[in-house]
C-alpha positions as protocol buffer text, in pm:
chain_id: "A"
residue {
  index: 1
  type: MET
  ca { x: 930 y: -2987 z: 3694 }
}
residue {
  index: 2
  type: THR
  ca { x: 1249 y: -2826 z: 3566 }
}
residue {
  index: 3
  type: GLU
  ca { x: 1262 y: -3066 z: 3272 }
}
residue {
  index: 4
  type: ARG
  ca { x: 898 y: -2989 z: 3183 }
}
residue {
  index: 5
  type: THR
  ca { x: 967 y: -2615 z: 3204 }
}
residue {
  index: 6
  type: ALA
  ca { x: 1273 y: -2653 z: 2983 }
}
residue {
  index: 7
  type: GLU
  ca { x: 1075 y: -2865 z: 2734 }
}
residue {
  index: 8
  type: LEU
  ca { x: 791 y: -2610 z: 2725 }
}
residue {
  index: 9
  type: SER
  ca { x: 1041 y: -2327 z: 2678 }
}
residue {
  index: 10
  type: SER
  ca { x: 1207 y: -2517 z: 2393 }
}
residue {
  index: 11
  type: LYS
  ca { x: 871 y: -2574 z: 2220 }
}
residue {
  index: 12
  type: CYS
  ca { x: 776 y: -2206 z: 2254 }
}
residue {
  index: 13
  type: SER
  ca { x: 1114 y: -2105 z: 2119 }
}
residue {
  index: 14
  type: ARG
  ca { x: 1072 y: -2330 z: 1814 }
}
residue {
  index: 15
  type: LEU
  ca { x: 716 y: -2207 z: 1768 }
}
residue {
  index: 16
  type: PHE
  ca { x: 777 y: -1833 z: 1785 }
}
residue {
  index: 17
  type: CYS
  ca { x: 1144 y: -1795 z: 1690 }
}
residue {
  index: 18
  type: GLN
  ca { x: 1153 y: -2006 z: 1374 }
}
residue {
  index: 19
  type: PRO
  ca { x: 984 y: -1936 z: 1039 }
}
residue {
  index: 20
  type: ASN
  ca { x: 626 y: -2066 z: 1049 }
}
residue {
  index: 21
  type: PHE
  ca { x: 354 y: -1916 z: 829 }
}
residue {
  index: 22
  type: LEU
  ca { x: 53 y: -2023 z: 1037 }
}
residue {
  index: 23
  type: VAL
  ca { x: 202 y: -1916 z: 1370 }
}
residue {
  index: 24
  type: THR
  ca { x: 304 y: -1578 z: 1227 }
}
residue {
  index: 25
  type: LEU
  ca { x: -46 y: -1538 z: 1083 }
}
residue {
  index: 26
  type: LEU
  ca { x: -211 y: -1600 z: 1420 }
}
residue {
  index: 27
  type: VAL
  ca { x: 37 y: -1377 z: 1606 }
}
residue {
  index: 28
  type: LEU
  ca { x: -12 y: -1083 z: 1367 }
}
residue {
  index: 29
  type: PHE
  ca { x: -389 y: -1109 z: 1312 }
}
residue {
  index: 30
  type: VAL
  ca { x: -498 y: -1009 z: 1664 }
}
residue {
  index: 31
  type: PRO
  ca { x: -289 y: -687 z: 1694 }
}
residue {
  index: 32
  type: ILE
  ca { x: -389 y: -579 z: 1342 }
}
residue {
  index: 33
  type: VAL
  ca { x: -757 y: -622 z: 1437 }
}
residue {
  index: 34
  type: LEU
  ca { x: -697 y: -418 z: 1752 }
}
residue {
  index: 35
  type: VAL
  ca { x: -536 y: -139 z: 1547 }
}
residue {
  index: 36
  type: ASN
  ca { x: -859 y: -119 z: 1346 }
}
residue {
  index: 37
  type: TYR
  ca { x: -1086 y: -140 z: 1653 }
}
residue {
  index: 38
  type: PRO
  ca { x: -1330 y: 23 z: 1723 }
}
residue {
  index: 39
  type: PHE
  ca { x: -1460 y: 9 z: 1367 }
}
residue {
  index: 40
  type: TYR
  ca { x: -1568 y: 369 z: 1325 }
}
residue {
  index: 41
  type: ILE
  ca { x: -1627 y: 462 z: 963 }
}
residue {
  index: 42
  type: SER
  ca { x: -1363 y: 708 z: 843 }
}
residue {
  index: 43
  type: SER
  ca { x: -1425 y: 1002 z: 610 }
}
residue {
  index: 44
  type: ASN
  ca { x: -1248 y: 815 z: 328 }
}
residue {
  index: 45
  type: GLU
  ca { x: -1462 y: 506 z: 385 }
}
residue {
  index: 46
  type: GLU
  ca { x: -1778 y: 716 z: 395 }
}
residue {
  index: 47
  type: PHE
  ca { x: -1689 y: 849 z: 51 }
}
residue {
  index: 48
  type: TYR
  ca { x: -1562 y: 527 z: -112 }
}
residue {
  index: 49
  type: PHE
  ca { x: -1844 y: 308 z: 22 }
}
residue {
  index: 50
  type: GLN
  ca { x: -2108 y: 543 z: -120 }
}
residue {
  index: 51
  type: ILE
  ca { x: -1924 y: 568 z: -453 }
}
residue {
  index: 52
  type: ALA
  ca { x: -1907 y: 188 z: -473 }
}
residue {
  index: 53
  type: HIS
  ca { x: -2277 y: 152 z: -393 }
}
residue {
  index: 54
  type: ARG
  ca { x: -2363 y: 425 z: -640 }
}
residue {
  index: 55
  type: ARG
  ca { x: -2178 y: 231 z: -911 }
}
residue {
  index: 56
  type: VAL
  ca { x: -2406 y: -68 z: -852 }
}
residue {
  index: 57
  type: GLU
  ca { x: -2736 y: 113 z: -781 }
}
residue {
  index: 58
  type: PRO
  ca { x: -2707 y: 459 z: -941 }
}
residue {
  index: 59
  type: HIS
  ca { x: -3085 y: 513 z: -942 }
}
residue {
  index: 60
  type: LEU
  ca { x: -3079 y: 558 z: -563 }
}
residue {
  index: 61
  type: TYR
  ca { x: -2864 y: 871 z: -590 }
}
residue {
  index: 62
  type: GLY
  ca { x: -2997 y: 1200 z: -717 }
}
residue {
  index: 63
  type: VAL
  ca { x: -2808 y: 1460 z: -920 }
}
residue {
  index: 64
  type: TRP
  ca { x: -2760 y: 1674 z: -606 }
}
residue {
  index: 65
  type: HIS
  ca { x: -2610 y: 1397 z: -392 }
}
residue {
  index: 66
  type: ALA
  ca { x: -2296 y: 1521 z: -216 }
}
residue {
  index: 67
  type: VAL
  ca { x: -2081 y: 1218 z: -300 }
}
residue {
  index: 68
  type: PHE
  ca { x: -1995 y: 1171 z: -666 }
}
residue {
  index: 69
  type: ASP
  ca { x: -1702 y: 1065 z: -883 }
}
residue {
  index: 70
  type: SER
  ca { x: -1740 y: 999 z: -1254 }
}
residue {
  index: 71
  type: SER
  ca { x: -1397 y: 835 z: -1290 }
}
residue {
  index: 72
  type: LYS
  ca { x: -1399 y: 469 z: -1395 }
}
residue {
  index: 73
  type: SER
  ca { x: -1036 y: 401 z: -1297 }
}
residue {
  index: 74
  type: ARG
  ca { x: -1147 y: 221 z: -977 }
}
residue {
  index: 75
  type: VAL
  ca { x: -1446 y: 44 z: -1130 }
}
residue {
  index: 76
  type: VAL
  ca { x: -1313 y: -305 z: -1038 }
}
residue {
  index: 77
  type: PHE
  ca { x: -1290 y: -219 z: -668 }
}
residue {
  index: 78
  type: GLU
  ca { x: -1621 y: -34 z: -676 }
}
residue {
  index: 79
  type: TYR
  ca { x: -1805 y: -342 z: -801 }
}
residue {
  index: 80
  type: LEU
  ca { x: -1620 y: -567 z: -556 }
}
residue {
  index: 81
  type: LEU
  ca { x: -1739 y: -343 z: -272 }
}
residue {
  index: 82
  type: GLY
  ca { x: -2068 y: -219 z: -416 }
}
residue {
  index: 83
  type: VAL
  ca { x: -2228 y: -559 z: -474 }
}
residue {
  index: 84
  type: PRO
  ca { x: -2188 y: -673 z: -108 }
}
residue {
  index: 85
  type: ILE
  ca { x: -2323 y: -335 z: 9 }
}
residue {
  index: 86
  type: LYS
  ca { x: -2630 y: -389 z: -210 }
}
residue {
  index: 87
  type: ILE
  ca { x: -2684 y: -734 z: -57 }
}
residue {
  index: 88
  type: TRP
  ca { x: -2593 y: -685 z: 311 }
}
residue {
  index: 89
  type: GLY
  ca { x: -2597 y: -308 z: 369 }
}
residue {
  index: 90
  type: PHE
  ca { x: -2334 y: -52 z: 469 }
}
residue {
  index: 91
  type: GLU
  ca { x: -2285 y: -138 z: 836 }
}
residue {
  index: 92
  type: SER
  ca { x: -2237 y: -513 z: 791 }
}
residue {
  index: 93
  type: VAL
  ca { x: -2002 y: -471 z: 496 }
}
residue {
  index: 94
  type: HIS
  ca { x: -1799 y: -208 z: 680 }
}
residue {
  index: 95
  type: TYR
  ca { x: -1762 y: -431 z: 987 }
}
residue {
  index: 96
  type: TRP
  ca { x: -1654 y: -737 z: 792 }
}
residue {
  index: 97
  type: SER
  ca { x: -1432 y: -538 z: 556 }
}
residue {
  index: 98
  type: ARG
  ca { x: -1227 y: -429 z: 859 }
}
residue {
  index: 99
  type: ILE
  ca { x: -1199 y: -790 z: 979 }
}
residue {
  index: 100
  type: LEU
  ca { x: -1107 y: -915 z: 631 }
}
residue {
  index: 101
  type: SER
  ca { x: -855 y: -634 z: 579 }
}
residue {
  index: 102
  type: ALA
  ca { x: -683 y: -735 z: 904 }
}
residue {
  index: 103
  type: LEU
  ca { x: -683 y: -1098 z: 789 }
}
residue {
  index: 104
  type: GLY
  ca { x: -554 y: -996 z: 446 }
}
residue {
  index: 105
  type: PHE
  ca { x: -261 y: -802 z: 589 }
}
residue {
  index: 106
  type: ALA
  ca { x: -185 y: -1080 z: 837 }
}
residue {
  index: 107
  type: ILE
  ca { x: -173 y: -1332 z: 550 }
}
residue {
  index: 108
  type: CYS
  ca { x: 46 y: -1127 z: 315 }
}
residue {
  index: 109
  type: PHE
  ca { x: 280 y: -1010 z: 597 }
}
residue {
  index: 110
  type: SER
  ca { x: 312 y: -1368 z: 721 }
}
residue {
  index: 111
  type: TYR
  ca { x: 389 y: -1494 z: 371 }
}
residue {
  index: 112
  type: LEU
  ca { x: 654 y: -1224 z: 330 }
}
residue {
  index: 113
  type: MET
  ca { x: 808 y: -1300 z: 671 }
}
residue {
  index: 114
  type: SER
  ca { x: 815 y: -1673 z: 594 }
}
residue {
  index: 115
  type: SER
  ca { x: 969 y: -1606 z: 251 }
}
residue {
  index: 116
  type: LEU
  ca { x: 1244 y: -1404 z: 417 }
}
residue {
  index: 117
  type: GLY
  ca { x: 1303 y: -1679 z: 673 }
}
residue {
  index: 118
  type: LEU
  ca { x: 1180 y: -1463 z: 960 }
}
residue {
  index: 119
  type: SER
  ca { x: 988 y: -1588 z: 1262 }
}
residue {
  index: 120
  type: ALA
  ca { x: 659 y: -1487 z: 1420 }
}
residue {
  index: 121
  type: LEU
  ca { x: 852 y: -1293 z: 1684 }
}
residue {
  index: 122
  type: SER
  ca { x: 1037 y: -1103 z: 1411 }
}
residue {
  index: 123
  type: GLY
  ca { x: 709 y: -1028 z: 1237 }
}
residue {
  index: 124
  type: LEU
  ca { x: 557 y: -897 z: 1559 }
}
residue {
  index: 125
  type: THR
  ca { x: 865 y: -679 z: 1617 }
}
residue {
  index: 126
  type: VAL
  ca { x: 837 y: -535 z: 1265 }
}
residue {
  index: 127
  type: LEU
  ca { x: 465 y: -466 z: 1315 }
}
residue {
  index: 128
  type: ALA
  ca { x: 532 y: -297 z: 1651 }
}
residue {
  index: 129
  type: GLY
  ca { x: 798 y: -72 z: 1494 }
}
residue {
  index: 130
  type: PHE
  ca { x: 567 y: 7 z: 1204 }
}
residue {
  index: 131
  type: LEU
  ca { x: 290 y: 114 z: 1443 }
}
residue {
  index: 132
  type: LEU
  ca { x: 530 y: 296 z: 1676 }
}
residue {
  index: 133
  type: PHE
  ca { x: 615 y: 535 z: 1393 }
}
residue {
  index: 134
  type: ASN
  ca { x: 250 y: 583 z: 1301 }
}
residue {
  index: 135
  type: GLN
  ca { x: 267 y: 352 z: 996 }
}
residue {
  index: 136
  type: GLU
  ca { x: 486 y: 591 z: 797 }
}
residue {
  index: 137
  type: ILE
  ca { x: 826 y: 748 z: 756 }
}
residue {
  index: 138
  type: PHE
  ca { x: 658 y: 1064 z: 631 }
}
residue {
  index: 139
  type: GLY
  ca { x: 386 y: 1168 z: 387 }
}
residue {
  index: 140
  type: GLY
  ca { x: 73 y: 1105 z: 594 }
}
residue {
  index: 141
  type: GLU
  ca { x: -7 y: 758 z: 459 }
}
residue {
  index: 142
  type: TRP
  ca { x: -124 y: 438 z: 633 }
}
residue {
  index: 143
  type: LEU
  ca { x: -198 y: 71 z: 569 }
}
residue {
  index: 144
  type: LEU
  ca { x: -392 y: -38 z: 880 }
}
residue {
  index: 145
  type: GLY
  ca { x: -696 y: 157 z: 991 }
}
residue {
  index: 146
  type: GLY
  ca { x: -956 y: 152 z: 716 }
}
residue {
  index: 147
  type: PHE
  ca { x: -1080 y: -21 z: 404 }
}
residue {
  index: 148
  type: GLU
  ca { x: -1045 y: 128 z: 59 }
}
residue {
  index: 149
  type: SER
  ca { x: -898 y: 37 z: -278 }
}
residue {
  index: 150
  type: LYS
  ca { x: -535 y: 99 z: -180 }
}
residue {
  index: 151
  type: VAL
  ca { x: -569 y: -151 z: 108 }
}
residue {
  index: 152
  type: VAL
  ca { x: -662 y: -433 z: -132 }
}
residue {
  index: 153
  type: ALA
  ca { x: -386 y: -323 z: -369 }
}
residue {
  index: 154
  type: TYR
  ca { x: -129 y: -347 z: -89 }
}
residue {
  index: 155
  type: PHE
  ca { x: -242 y: -703 z: -9 }
}
residue {
  index: 156
  type: LEU
  ca { x: -156 y: -790 z: -367 }
}
residue {
  index: 157
  type: VAL
  ca { x: 178 y: -609 z: -401 }
}
residue {
  index: 158
  type: ILE
  ca { x: 315 y: -735 z: -67 }
}
residue {
  index: 159
  type: THR
  ca { x: 228 y: -1086 z: -183 }
}
residue {
  index: 160
  type: ALA
  ca { x: 394 y: -1011 z: -518 }
}
residue {
  index: 161
  type: ILE
  ca { x: 722 y: -917 z: -345 }
}
residue {
  index: 162
  type: ALA
  ca { x: 713 y: -1242 z: -148 }
}
residue {
  index: 163
  type: LEU
  ca { x: 645 y: -1436 z: -470 }
}
residue {
  index: 164
  type: VAL
  ca { x: 951 y: -1281 z: -634 }
}
residue {
  index: 165
  type: PHE
  ca { x: 1161 y: -1393 z: -340 }
}
residue {
  index: 166
  type: ASN
  ca { x: 1027 y: -1745 z: -401 }
}
residue {
  index: 167
  type: GLN
  ca { x: 1120 y: -1721 z: -773 }
}
residue {
  index: 168
  type: ARG
  ca { x: 755 y: -1721 z: -886 }
}
residue {
  index: 169
  type: LEU
  ca { x: 802 y: -1418 z: -1106 }
}
residue {
  index: 170
  type: THR
  ca { x: 515 y: -1456 z: -1352 }
}
residue {
  index: 171
  type: LEU
  ca { x: 264 y: -1502 z: -1071 }
}
residue {
  index: 172
  type: ALA
  ca { x: 412 y: -1194 z: -899 }
}
residue {
  index: 173
  type: ILE
  ca { x: 344 y: -988 z: -1212 }
}
residue {
  index: 174
  type: VAL
  ca { x: -14 y: -1123 z: -1223 }
}
residue {
  index: 175
  type: PHE
  ca { x: -61 y: -997 z: -866 }
}
residue {
  index: 176
  type: CYS
  ca { x: 81 y: -656 z: -971 }
}
residue {
  index: 177
  type: ILE
  ca { x: -163 y: -645 z: -1264 }
}
residue {
  index: 178
  type: ALA
  ca { x: -454 y: -716 z: -1028 }
}
residue {
  index: 179
  type: ALA
  ca { x: -327 y: -448 z: -786 }
}
residue {
  index: 180
  type: THR
  ca { x: -309 y: -193 z: -1069 }
}
residue {
  index: 181
  type: TYR
  ca { x: -670 y: -255 z: -1167 }
}
residue {
  index: 182
  type: VAL
  ca { x: -770 y: -206 z: -803 }
}
residue {
  index: 183
  type: HIS
  ca { x: -552 y: 104 z: -745 }
}
residue {
  index: 184
  type: PHE
  ca { x: -351 y: 237 z: -1038 }
}
residue {
  index: 185
  type: LEU
  ca { x: -83 y: 426 z: -842 }
}
residue {
  index: 186
  type: VAL
  ca { x: -13 y: 156 z: -582 }
}
residue {
  index: 187
  type: GLY
  ca { x: -7 y: -122 z: -839 }
}
residue {
  index: 188
  type: GLY
  ca { x: 202 y: 75 z: -1088 }
}
residue {
  index: 189
  type: PHE
  ca { x: 466 y: 192 z: -841 }
}
residue {
  index: 190
  type: TRP
  ca { x: 515 y: -146 z: -677 }
}
residue {
  index: 191
  type: PHE
  ca { x: 522 y: -321 z: -1013 }
}
residue {
  index: 192
  type: LEU
  ca { x: 837 y: -116 z: -1082 }
}
residue {
  index: 193
  type: ALA
  ca { x: 979 y: -228 z: -746 }
}
residue {
  index: 194
  type: VAL
  ca { x: 897 y: -591 z: -827 }
}
residue {
  index: 195
  type: LEU
  ca { x: 1060 y: -552 z: -1168 }
}
residue {
  index: 196
  type: VAL
  ca { x: 1378 y: -408 z: -1013 }
}
residue {
  index: 197
  type: PHE
  ca { x: 1380 y: -691 z: -757 }
}
residue {
  index: 198
  type: SER
  ca { x: 1342 y: -947 z: -1040 }
}
residue {
  index: 199
  type: ALA
  ca { x: 1632 y: -788 z: -1229 }
}
residue {
  index: 200
  type: PHE
  ca { x: 1852 y: -812 z: -919 }
}
residue {
  index: 201
  type: LEU
  ca { x: 1765 y: -1180 z: -877 }
}
residue {
  index: 202
  type: LEU
  ca { x: 1790 y: -1291 z: -1239 }
}
residue {
  index: 203
  type: GLN
  ca { x: 2086 y: -1079 z: -1352 }
}
residue {
  index: 204
  type: ASP
  ca { x: 1937 y: -1108 z: -1701 }
}
residue {
  index: 205
  type: LEU
  ca { x: 1734 y: -842 z: -1880 }
}
residue {
  index: 206
  type: LYS
  ca { x: 1550 y: -1068 z: -2129 }
}
residue {
  index: 207
  type: PRO
  ca { x: 1312 y: -1237 z: -1882 }
}
residue {
  index: 208
  type: VAL
  ca { x: 1267 y: -905 z: -1701 }
}
residue {
  index: 209
  type: LEU
  ca { x: 1160 y: -739 z: -2027 }
}
residue {
  index: 210
  type: ARG
  ca { x: 916 y: -1025 z: -2092 }
}
residue {
  index: 211
  type: LEU
  ca { x: 764 y: -968 z: -1748 }
}
residue {
  index: 212
  type: ALA
  ca { x: 738 y: -596 z: -1818 }
}
residue {
  index: 213
  type: GLY
  ca { x: 571 y: -671 z: -2152 }
}
residue {
  index: 214
  type: LEU
  ca { x: 317 y: -899 z: -1984 }
}
residue {
  index: 215
  type: TYR
  ca { x: 234 y: -625 z: -1736 }
}
residue {
  index: 216
  type: PHE
  ca { x: 200 y: -339 z: -1986 }
}
residue {
  index: 217
  type: VAL
  ca { x: -10 y: -543 z: -2231 }
}
residue {
  index: 218
  type: SER
  ca { x: -242 y: -642 z: -1947 }
}
residue {
  index: 219
  type: VAL
  ca { x: -288 y: -291 z: -1803 }
}
residue {
  index: 220
  type: PHE
  ca { x: -295 y: -112 z: -2140 }
}
residue {
  index: 221
  type: PRO
  ca { x: -679 y: -94 z: -2145 }
}
residue {
  index: 222
  type: LEU
  ca { x: -674 y: 75 z: -1803 }
}
residue {
  index: 223
  type: ILE
  ca { x: -402 y: 319 z: -1914 }
}
residue {
  index: 224
  type: CYS
  ca { x: -614 y: 409 z: -2221 }
}
residue {
  index: 225
  type: LEU
  ca { x: -923 y: 456 z: -2000 }
}
residue {
  index: 226
  type: ILE
  ca { x: -741 y: 689 z: -1760 }
}
residue {
  index: 227
  type: PHE
  ca { x: -583 y: 885 z: -2045 }
}
residue {
  index: 228
  type: TRP
  ca { x: -920 y: 920 z: -2222 }
}
residue {
  index: 229
  type: GLU
  ca { x: -1087 y: 1038 z: -1900 }
}
residue {
  index: 230
  type: ARG
  ca { x: -818 y: 1297 z: -1833 }
}
residue {
  index: 231
  type: MET
  ca { x: -830 y: 1432 z: -2188 }
}
residue {
  index: 232
  type: SER
  ca { x: -1211 y: 1446 z: -2203 }
}
residue {
  index: 233
  type: TYR
  ca { x: -1270 y: 1635 z: -1879 }
}
residue {
  index: 234
  type: ALA
  ca { x: -1396 y: 1989 z: -1920 }
}
residue {
  index: 235
  type: ILE
  ca { x: -1174 y: 2218 z: -1712 }
}
residue {
  index: 236
  type: PRO
  ca { x: -1365 y: 2485 z: -1514 }
}
residue {
  index: 237
  type: GLN
  ca { x: -1276 y: 2839 z: -1619 }
}
residue {
  index: 238
  type: ALA
  ca { x: -1131 y: 2916 z: -1275 }
}
residue {
  index: 239
  type: TYR
  ca { x: -869 y: 2641 z: -1322 }
}
residue {
  index: 240
  type: VAL
  ca { x: -766 y: 2705 z: -1681 }
}
residue {
  index: 241
  type: GLY
  ca { x: -386 y: 2725 z: -1694 }
}
residue {
  index: 242
  type: VAL
  ca { x: -343 y: 2557 z: -1355 }
}
residue {
  index: 243
  type: SER
  ca { x: -156 y: 2224 z: -1369 }
}
residue {
  index: 244
  type: PRO
  ca { x: -306 y: 1907 z: -1213 }
}
residue {
  index: 245
  type: ASP
  ca { x: 3 y: 1889 z: -988 }
}
residue {
  index: 246
  type: ALA
  ca { x: -73 y: 2232 z: -846 }
}
residue {
  index: 247
  type: LEU
  ca { x: -436 y: 2136 z: -779 }
}
residue {
  index: 248
  type: TYR
  ca { x: -332 y: 1816 z: -603 }
}
residue {
  index: 249
  type: LEU
  ca { x: -64 y: 1986 z: -394 }
}
residue {
  index: 250
  type: ASP
  ca { x: -299 y: 2263 z: -292 }
}
residue {
  index: 251
  type: ARG
  ca { x: -558 y: 2008 z: -175 }
}
residue {
  index: 252
  type: VAL
  ca { x: -330 y: 1754 z: 1 }
}
residue {
  index: 253
  type: ALA
  ca { x: 9 y: 1920 z: 42 }
}
residue {
  index: 254
  type: PHE
  ca { x: 71 y: 1706 z: 352 }
}
residue {
  index: 255
  type: HIS
  ca { x: 119 y: 1404 z: 121 }
}
residue {
  index: 256
  type: SER
  ca { x: 390 y: 1539 z: -106 }
}
residue {
  index: 257
  type: ALA
  ca { x: 498 y: 1897 z: -28 }
}
residue {
  index: 258
  type: PRO
  ca { x: 706 y: 1894 z: 294 }
}
residue {
  index: 259
  type: PHE
  ca { x: 818 y: 2256 z: 269 }
}
residue {
  index: 260
  type: HIS
  ca { x: 475 y: 2401 z: 201 }
}
residue {
  index: 261
  type: ASN
  ca { x: 406 y: 2453 z: 572 }
}
residue {
  index: 262
  type: LEU
  ca { x: 684 y: 2494 z: 831 }
}
residue {
  index: 263
  type: PRO
  ca { x: 494 y: 2365 z: 1140 }
}
residue {
  index: 264
  type: ARG
  ca { x: 380 y: 2058 z: 944 }
}
residue {
  index: 265
  type: PHE
  ca { x: 736 y: 2000 z: 823 }
}
residue {
  index: 266
  type: LEU
  ca { x: 871 y: 2014 z: 1179 }
}
residue {
  index: 267
  type: ASN
  ca { x: 598 y: 1788 z: 1320 }
}
residue {
  index: 268
  type: HIS
  ca { x: 538 y: 1537 z: 1041 }
}
residue {
  index: 269
  type: TRP
  ca { x: 838 y: 1533 z: 806 }
}
residue {
  index: 270
  type: LEU
  ca { x: 1149 y: 1606 z: 1012 }
}
residue {
  index: 271
  type: PRO
  ca { x: 1099 y: 1313 z: 1254 }
}
residue {
  index: 272
  type: GLY
  ca { x: 1075 y: 1082 z: 954 }
}
residue {
  index: 273
  type: LEU
  ca { x: 1405 y: 1211 z: 820 }
}
residue {
  index: 274
  type: PHE
  ca { x: 1571 y: 1147 z: 1157 }
}
residue {
  index: 275
  type: LEU
  ca { x: 1435 y: 792 z: 1137 }
}
residue {
  index: 276
  type: LEU
  ca { x: 1520 y: 735 z: 771 }
}
residue {
  index: 277
  type: PHE
  ca { x: 1891 y: 821 z: 774 }
}
residue {
  index: 278
  type: PRO
  ca { x: 2007 y: 581 z: 1049 }
}
residue {
  index: 279
  type: VAL
  ca { x: 1789 y: 299 z: 913 }
}
residue {
  index: 280
  type: PHE
  ca { x: 1926 y: 362 z: 563 }
}
residue {
  index: 281
  type: LEU
  ca { x: 2286 y: 352 z: 688 }
}
residue {
  index: 282
  type: TYR
  ca { x: 2213 y: 36 z: 889 }
}
residue {
  index: 283
  type: VAL
  ca { x: 2071 y: -141 z: 582 }
}
residue {
  index: 284
  type: ILE
  ca { x: 2375 y: -37 z: 375 }
}
residue {
  index: 285
  type: MET
  ca { x: 2619 y: -176 z: 633 }
}
residue {
  index: 286
  type: LEU
  ca { x: 2410 y: -485 z: 711 }
}
residue {
  index: 287
  type: LYS
  ca { x: 2576 y: -819 z: 640 }
}
residue {
  index: 288
  type: THR
  ca { x: 2316 y: -1067 z: 517 }
}
residue {
  index: 289
  type: SER
  ca { x: 2308 y: -1414 z: 369 }
}
residue {
  index: 290
  type: LEU
  ca { x: 2343 y: -1450 z: -7 }
}
residue {
  index: 291
  type: GLU
  ca { x: 1969 y: -1524 z: -27 }
}
residue {
  index: 292
  type: LEU
  ca { x: 1883 y: -1187 z: 128 }
}
residue {
  index: 293
  type: GLN
  ca { x: 2141 y: -978 z: -58 }
}
residue {
  index: 294
  type: GLN
  ca { x: 1911 y: -900 z: -352 }
}
residue {
  index: 295
  type: PHE
  ca { x: 1623 y: -805 z: -122 }
}
residue {
  index: 296
  type: ARG
  ca { x: 1864 y: -577 z: 65 }
}
residue {
  index: 297
  type: ARG
  ca { x: 1955 y: -415 z: -269 }
}
residue {
  index: 298
  type: LEU
  ca { x: 1586 y: -355 z: -334 }
}
residue {
  index: 299
  type: VAL
  ca { x: 1542 y: -188 z: 7 }
}
residue {
  index: 300
  type: ILE
  ca { x: 1848 y: 34 z: -60 }
}
residue {
  index: 301
  type: THR
  ca { x: 1705 y: 126 z: -402 }
}
residue {
  index: 302
  type: LEU
  ca { x: 1370 y: 225 z: -248 }
}
residue {
  index: 303
  type: PHE
  ca { x: 1537 y: 428 z: 28 }
}
residue {
  index: 304
  type: THR
  ca { x: 1749 y: 605 z: -235 }
}
residue {
  index: 305
  type: TYR
  ca { x: 1436 y: 684 z: -436 }
}
residue {
  index: 306
  type: LEU
  ca { x: 1267 y: 821 z: -123 }
}
residue {
  index: 307
  type: LEU
  ca { x: 1560 y: 1049 z: -41 }
}
residue {
  index: 308
  type: LEU
  ca { x: 1586 y: 1165 z: -401 }
}
residue {
  index: 309
  type: MET
  ca { x: 1217 y: 1256 z: -413 }
}
residue {
  index: 310
  type: PHE
  ca { x: 1249 y: 1438 z: -83 }
}
residue {
  index: 311
  type: ALA
  ca { x: 1547 y: 1635 z: -218 }
}
residue {
  index: 312
  type: LEU
  ca { x: 1344 y: 1735 z: -525 }
}
residue {
  index: 313
  type: SER
  ca { x: 1028 y: 1822 z: -327 }
}
residue {
  index: 314
  type: PRO
  ca { x: 1113 y: 2195 z: -282 }
}
residue {
  index: 315
  type: LEU
  ca { x: 1048 y: 2231 z: -656 }
}
residue {
  index: 316
  type: GLU
  ca { x: 681 y: 2152 z: -589 }
}
residue {
  index: 317
  type: ILE
  ca { x: 644 y: 2477 z: -395 }
}
residue {
  index: 318
  type: PHE
  ca { x: 665 y: 2661 z: -725 }
}
residue {
  index: 319
  type: GLU
  ca { x: 363 y: 2464 z: -847 }
}
residue {
  index: 320
  type: LEU
  ca { x: 159 y: 2622 z: -570 }
}
residue {
  index: 321
  type: LYS
  ca { x: 245 y: 2978 z: -664 }
}
């Protein structure tokens, strides 16, 4: 009996405490589904689902319909979502989009954990910590808890980071290109992170510049579309002379203006700072294997960027005045 118990314990230890993509996938999928459950439709989903359906069947929406967005920057995602809505309806697509988003995050997280040589238990610990701090350091963002274009983009960029770690750099850039067409800001920002990570690994600028060229040539049509849209919009008289930054900050200051509101700063930004500093110092002092050194440098770079942006954020208050 003791030998059987010891053998079972040994098997469980090998299963959960050693890198294994499939085991990590199964271990992470269930809690991610539970984070999404029950599948109530959020206000963001209500908007984006209708916009996607409107893209596919515009004749069903009158000129006075409350939900509208003439921008074509998310047209790829809108067709990817709008066509299933046309075929199966809103409720079915919403239900299965939550299931598939949980599966998508479980797959890309598991691939990243396996690429870093981390076990299912490590992946579950990371997920628990991520959820414990409400999926953010600060800024009011989230990954798990809905389905919209940024969710699909994060599937792609997390996979891209794992691909870089596995030295599959060109494929990583292809994933970043796809992410950019789904969500321009998510894809563009994390492309820069992937490029920095590639530079750390290769220690050679020539292949990094080739990767950057591949990316910019591929997304150039989207950049032109966004630029043309922004230049062709007619600005309402009430907003003439007001910068786009000021409009954005006035609408969603909780995303990027920590000092705009003192109670919000104390409740939503200050705890993140208390979390960020010790984690940042721990990562700096952490002794890792040579294989993980470059990834550690990437994490330090991103933390430095985050602190720098936070230090500059008081300047945004002037945009609101």
